[in-house]
Amino acid sequence: GSYVRHDFLSSSVTKIALTVTDAEINIYGGAEASYIEFFNFRDGLYTLSATGNSITLDEIPNLTSLLSFQGGFSFSGMRYFLRFGNTETGPKRVNVYIGADSAIKNITVSGDNCTVYADKLGIHCDIQITAEESATLTGKDLRTTGALILDAPVVSARMEDCSLNELTLRASKAEAVLDRFY
């Protein structure tokens, strides 16, 4: 499958925004270096930008959305759409590694269905997960003085050994398992 890696200085980045469709998001704290890597995103149907103090990965789900001209226009050429067959070879996945010197204040994940795993994230930031259909969060050793916001029609959360300043859950149907949650 396809693979892209982008290194960044976590001491200068304050915001990470991921807008994806049906992808697994993994956020790991305590890394030796800060970088984002993503797998199996189709060429020409995403933009990765690192401007100022933010990093944004924005997936364009299909050609129709690309040509709608809403929210700007990004186009890498017709060669990406004229290929025969499906160029995706596996499930889409984004891994975000955050170093100990992190200045990140906000992590935002949004899309149709969001599956997020956060591990050893000991930074002082707000985390917001918003989904059109469903959001699943698994958090282990998540410690922040910020807020965690889960907003979707269907939410599933499993949190273990976590300490948060504020937890907001907006859902029509929710299931939460909180073990050693402070």
mmCIF file of C-alpha atoms in Angstrom:
data_model
loop_
_atom_site.group_PDB
_atom_site.id
_atom_site.type_symbol
_atom_site.label_atom_id
_atom_site.label_comp_id
_atom_site.label_asym_id
_atom_site.label_seq_id
_atom_site.Cartn_x
_atom_site.Cartn_y
_atom_site.Cartn_z
ATOM 1 C CA GLY A 1 0.000 0.000 0.000
ATOM 2 C CA SER A 2 0.951 3.648 -0.037
ATOM 3 C CA TYR A 3 2.930 5.212 2.792
ATOM 4 C CA VAL A 4 3.715 8.861 3.586
ATOM 5 C CA ARG A 5 5.684 10.237 6.542
ATOM 6 C CA HIS A 6 5.990 13.874 7.586
ATOM 7 C CA ASP A 7 8.348 14.856 10.424
ATOM 8 C CA PHE A 8 7.589 17.961 12.460
ATOM 9 C CA LEU A 9 8.959 19.848 15.460
ATOM 10 C CA SER A 10 6.477 19.219 18.248
ATOM 11 C CA SER A 11 7.848 22.231 20.109
ATOM 12 C CA SER A 12 6.481 24.541 17.379
ATOM 13 C CA VAL A 13 3.249 22.736 16.362
ATOM 14 C CA THR A 14 0.198 23.603 18.491
ATOM 15 C CA LYS A 15 -2.623 22.037 16.445
ATOM 16 C CA ILE A 16 -3.180 18.784 14.566
ATOM 17 C CA ALA A 17 -6.383 18.446 12.505
ATOM 18 C CA LEU A 18 -7.316 15.198 10.754
ATOM 19 C CA THR A 19 -10.362 14.951 8.468
ATOM 20 C CA VAL A 20 -10.672 11.413 7.130
ATOM 21 C CA THR A 21 -13.283 8.887 6.012
ATOM 22 C CA ASP A 22 -13.343 5.408 7.557
ATOM 23 C CA ALA A 23 -9.776 5.457 8.830
ATOM 24 C CA GLU A 24 -8.054 4.250 11.966
ATOM 25 C CA ILE A 25 -6.283 7.019 13.878
ATOM 26 C CA ASN A 26 -3.503 6.156 16.355
ATOM 27 C CA ILE A 27 -2.031 8.874 18.574
ATOM 28 C CA TYR A 28 1.083 7.964 20.557
ATOM 29 C CA GLY A 29 2.666 10.214 23.156
ATOM 30 C CA GLY A 30 6.159 10.019 24.570
ATOM 31 C CA ALA A 31 7.787 9.370 21.201
ATOM 32 C CA GLU A 32 11.469 10.107 20.592
ATOM 33 C CA ALA A 33 10.578 12.164 17.515
ATOM 34 C CA SER A 34 7.379 13.849 16.353
ATOM 35 C CA TYR A 35 5.915 12.808 13.024
ATOM 36 C CA ILE A 36 2.735 11.815 11.253
ATOM 37 C CA GLU A 37 2.510 8.836 8.939
ATOM 38 C CA PHE A 38 -0.407 7.598 6.916
ATOM 39 C CA PHE A 39 -1.104 4.456 4.970
ATOM 40 C CA ASN A 40 -3.339 3.512 2.027
ATOM 41 C CA PHE A 41 -4.644 6.977 1.130
ATOM 42 C CA ARG A 42 -5.231 7.263 -2.597
ATOM 43 C CA ASP A 43 -2.880 9.626 -4.439
ATOM 44 C CA GLY A 44 -4.530 12.916 -5.326
ATOM 45 C CA LEU A 45 -7.405 12.474 -2.866
ATOM 46 C CA TYR A 46 -5.859 14.079 0.207
ATOM 47 C CA THR A 47 -3.940 17.168 1.194
ATOM 48 C CA LEU A 48 -1.325 17.378 3.906
ATOM 49 C CA SER A 49 -0.371 20.870 4.936
ATOM 50 C CA ALA A 50 1.988 22.165 7.569
ATOM 51 C CA THR A 51 1.433 25.877 7.877
ATOM 52 C CA GLY A 52 2.543 28.030 10.752
ATOM 53 C CA ASN A 53 1.874 26.091 13.913
ATOM 54 C CA SER A 54 -0.633 23.527 12.585
ATOM 55 C CA ILE A 55 -0.600 20.274 10.646
ATOM 56 C CA THR A 56 -3.704 19.328 8.668
ATOM 57 C CA LEU A 57 -4.516 16.082 6.861
ATOM 58 C CA ASP A 58 -7.691 16.481 4.830
ATOM 59 C CA GLU A 59 -9.029 13.584 2.798
ATOM 60 C CA ILE A 60 -11.197 14.232 -0.214
ATOM 61 C CA PRO A 61 -13.410 11.122 -0.348
ATOM 62 C CA ASN A 62 -14.021 10.970 -4.129
ATOM 63 C CA LEU A 63 -13.832 12.788 -7.459
ATOM 64 C CA THR A 64 -17.321 14.282 -7.056
ATOM 65 C CA SER A 65 -16.301 15.936 -3.794
ATOM 66 C CA LEU A 66 -13.072 17.128 -5.367
ATOM 67 C CA LEU A 67 -14.915 18.915 -8.166
ATOM 68 C CA SER A 68 -17.579 20.506 -5.940
ATOM 69 C CA PHE A 69 -15.330 23.563 -5.374
ATOM 70 C CA GLN A 70 -16.540 23.850 -1.776
ATOM 71 C CA GLY A 71 -13.785 24.753 0.616
ATOM 72 C CA GLY A 72 -11.266 25.458 -2.140
ATOM 73 C CA PHE A 73 -9.872 23.420 -5.000
ATOM 74 C CA SER A 74 -7.028 20.926 -4.889
ATOM 75 C CA PHE A 75 -6.153 18.853 -7.907
ATOM 76 C CA SER A 76 -3.080 16.786 -8.730
ATOM 77 C CA GLY A 77 -4.021 15.646 -12.225
ATOM 78 C CA MET A 78 -6.301 13.246 -14.073
ATOM 79 C CA ARG A 79 -3.728 10.431 -13.992
ATOM 80 C CA TYR A 80 -4.875 9.557 -10.463
ATOM 81 C CA PHE A 81 -8.456 8.996 -11.634
ATOM 82 C CA LEU A 82 -7.823 7.272 -14.969
ATOM 83 C CA ARG A 83 -5.993 4.303 -13.481
ATOM 84 C CA PHE A 84 -7.782 1.005 -13.860
ATOM 85 C CA GLY A 85 -8.690 -0.862 -10.674
ATOM 86 C CA ASN A 86 -8.574 0.161 -7.079
ATOM 87 C CA THR A 87 -5.233 1.565 -5.926
ATOM 88 C CA GLU A 88 -5.995 1.067 -2.228
ATOM 89 C CA THR A 89 -4.428 -2.108 -0.850
ATOM 90 C CA GLY A 90 -5.623 -2.028 2.735
ATOM 91 C CA PRO A 91 -7.459 -0.081 5.409
ATOM 92 C CA LYS A 92 -6.572 3.579 5.789
ATOM 93 C CA ARG A 93 -4.551 4.375 8.881
ATOM 94 C CA VAL A 94 -2.970 7.505 10.357
ATOM 95 C CA ASN A 95 -0.313 7.319 13.092
ATOM 96 C CA VAL A 96 0.641 10.480 14.969
ATOM 97 C CA TYR A 97 3.748 10.327 17.178
ATOM 98 C CA ILE A 98 4.176 13.181 19.636
ATOM 99 C CA GLY A 99 7.500 13.893 21.316
ATOM 100 C CA ALA A 100 8.016 14.770 24.962
ATOM 101 C CA ASP A 101 8.761 18.441 24.141
ATOM 102 C CA SER A 102 5.269 18.897 22.709
ATOM 103 C CA ALA A 103 3.541 22.294 22.516
ATOM 104 C CA ILE A 104 0.350 20.815 21.018
ATOM 105 C CA LYS A 105 -2.773 22.447 22.445
ATOM 106 C CA ASN A 106 -5.448 20.919 20.192
ATOM 107 C CA ILE A 107 -5.984 17.619 18.365
ATOM 108 C CA THR A 108 -9.095 17.397 16.174
ATOM 109 C CA VAL A 109 -10.332 14.275 14.368
ATOM 110 C CA SER A 110 -13.423 14.397 12.162
ATOM 111 C CA GLY A 111 -15.090 12.321 9.467
ATOM 112 C CA ASP A 112 -17.930 9.899 8.787
ATOM 113 C CA ASN A 113 -16.691 7.091 11.037
ATOM 114 C CA CYS A 114 -13.794 7.742 13.397
ATOM 115 C CA THR A 115 -11.820 5.058 15.199
ATOM 116 C CA VAL A 116 -9.228 6.620 17.482
ATOM 117 C CA TYR A 117 -6.643 4.979 19.723
ATOM 118 C CA ALA A 118 -4.665 7.243 22.077
ATOM 119 C CA ASP A 119 -1.804 5.879 24.171
ATOM 120 C CA LYS A 120 0.575 7.491 26.665
ATOM 121 C CA LEU A 121 -0.580 10.962 25.769
ATOM 122 C CA GLY A 122 0.604 13.156 28.625
ATOM 123 C CA ILE A 123 0.265 16.569 27.007
ATOM 124 C CA HIS A 124 -1.876 19.500 28.065
ATOM 125 C CA CYS A 125 -4.265 19.730 25.141
ATOM 126 C CA ASP A 126 -7.899 19.501 24.082
ATOM 127 C CA ILE A 127 -8.913 16.478 22.027
ATOM 128 C CA GLN A 128 -12.061 16.652 19.909
ATOM 129 C CA ILE A 129 -13.473 13.697 17.964
ATOM 130 C CA THR A 130 -16.470 14.439 15.735
ATOM 131 C CA ALA A 131 -18.165 11.948 13.417
ATOM 132 C CA GLU A 132 -21.212 12.022 11.140
ATOM 133 C CA GLU A 133 -22.095 8.382 11.902
ATOM 134 C CA SER A 134 -20.009 6.807 14.679
ATOM 135 C CA ALA A 135 -16.946 7.434 16.822
ATOM 136 C CA THR A 136 -14.917 4.857 18.715
ATOM 137 C CA LEU A 137 -12.221 5.880 21.190
ATOM 138 C CA THR A 138 -9.806 3.660 23.064
ATOM 139 C CA GLY A 139 -7.622 5.581 25.494
ATOM 140 C CA LYS A 140 -4.821 4.167 27.628
ATOM 141 C CA ASP A 141 -2.678 6.247 29.963
ATOM 142 C CA LEU A 142 -4.223 9.467 28.634
ATOM 143 C CA ARG A 143 -3.415 12.370 30.958
ATOM 144 C CA THR A 144 -4.296 15.928 30.107
ATOM 145 C CA THR A 145 -5.498 19.057 31.864
ATOM 146 C CA GLY A 146 -7.531 19.823 28.752
ATOM 147 C CA ALA A 147 -10.912 18.577 27.561
ATOM 148 C CA LEU A 148 -11.930 15.448 25.683
ATOM 149 C CA ILE A 149 -14.983 15.960 23.467
ATOM 150 C CA LEU A 150 -16.730 13.046 21.707
ATOM 151 C CA ASP A 151 -19.546 14.076 19.360
ATOM 152 C CA ALA A 152 -21.353 11.555 17.118
ATOM 153 C CA PRO A 153 -24.741 9.849 16.827
ATOM 154 C CA VAL A 154 -23.153 6.586 18.063
ATOM 155 C CA VAL A 155 -20.187 6.698 20.457
ATOM 156 C CA SER A 156 -18.172 3.864 21.975
ATOM 157 C CA ALA A 157 -15.437 4.735 24.464
ATOM 158 C CA ARG A 158 -13.085 2.492 26.417
ATOM 159 C CA MET A 159 -10.748 4.406 28.691
ATOM 160 C CA GLU A 160 -8.166 2.844 30.987
ATOM 161 C CA ASP A 161 -5.913 4.626 33.468
ATOM 162 C CA CYS A 162 -6.893 8.106 32.233
ATOM 163 C CA SER A 163 -7.012 11.520 33.882
ATOM 164 C CA LEU A 164 -8.859 14.390 32.207
ATOM 165 C CA ASN A 165 -9.940 17.861 33.260
ATOM 166 C CA GLU A 166 -13.242 17.609 31.356
ATOM 167 C CA LEU A 167 -15.125 14.938 29.389
ATOM 168 C CA THR A 168 -17.994 15.915 27.073
ATOM 169 C CA LEU A 169 -20.025 13.207 25.367
ATOM 170 C CA ARG A 170 -22.713 14.084 22.814
ATOM 171 C CA ALA A 171 -24.493 11.061 21.329
ATOM 172 C CA SER A 172 -27.894 9.495 20.703
ATOM 173 C CA LYS A 173 -26.451 6.107 21.644
ATOM 174 C CA ALA A 174 -23.338 5.695 23.782
ATOM 175 C CA GLU A 175 -21.387 2.918 25.441
ATOM 176 C CA ALA A 176 -18.534 3.793 27.771
ATOM 177 C CA VAL A 177 -16.220 1.627 29.842
ATOM 178 C CA LEU A 178 -14.062 3.642 32.226
ATOM 179 C CA ASP A 179 -11.414 1.805 34.236
ATOM 180 C CA ARG A 180 -9.172 3.796 36.593
ATOM 181 C CA PHE A 181 -10.605 7.026 35.247
ATOM 182 C CA TYR A 182 -9.847 10.198 37.238
#
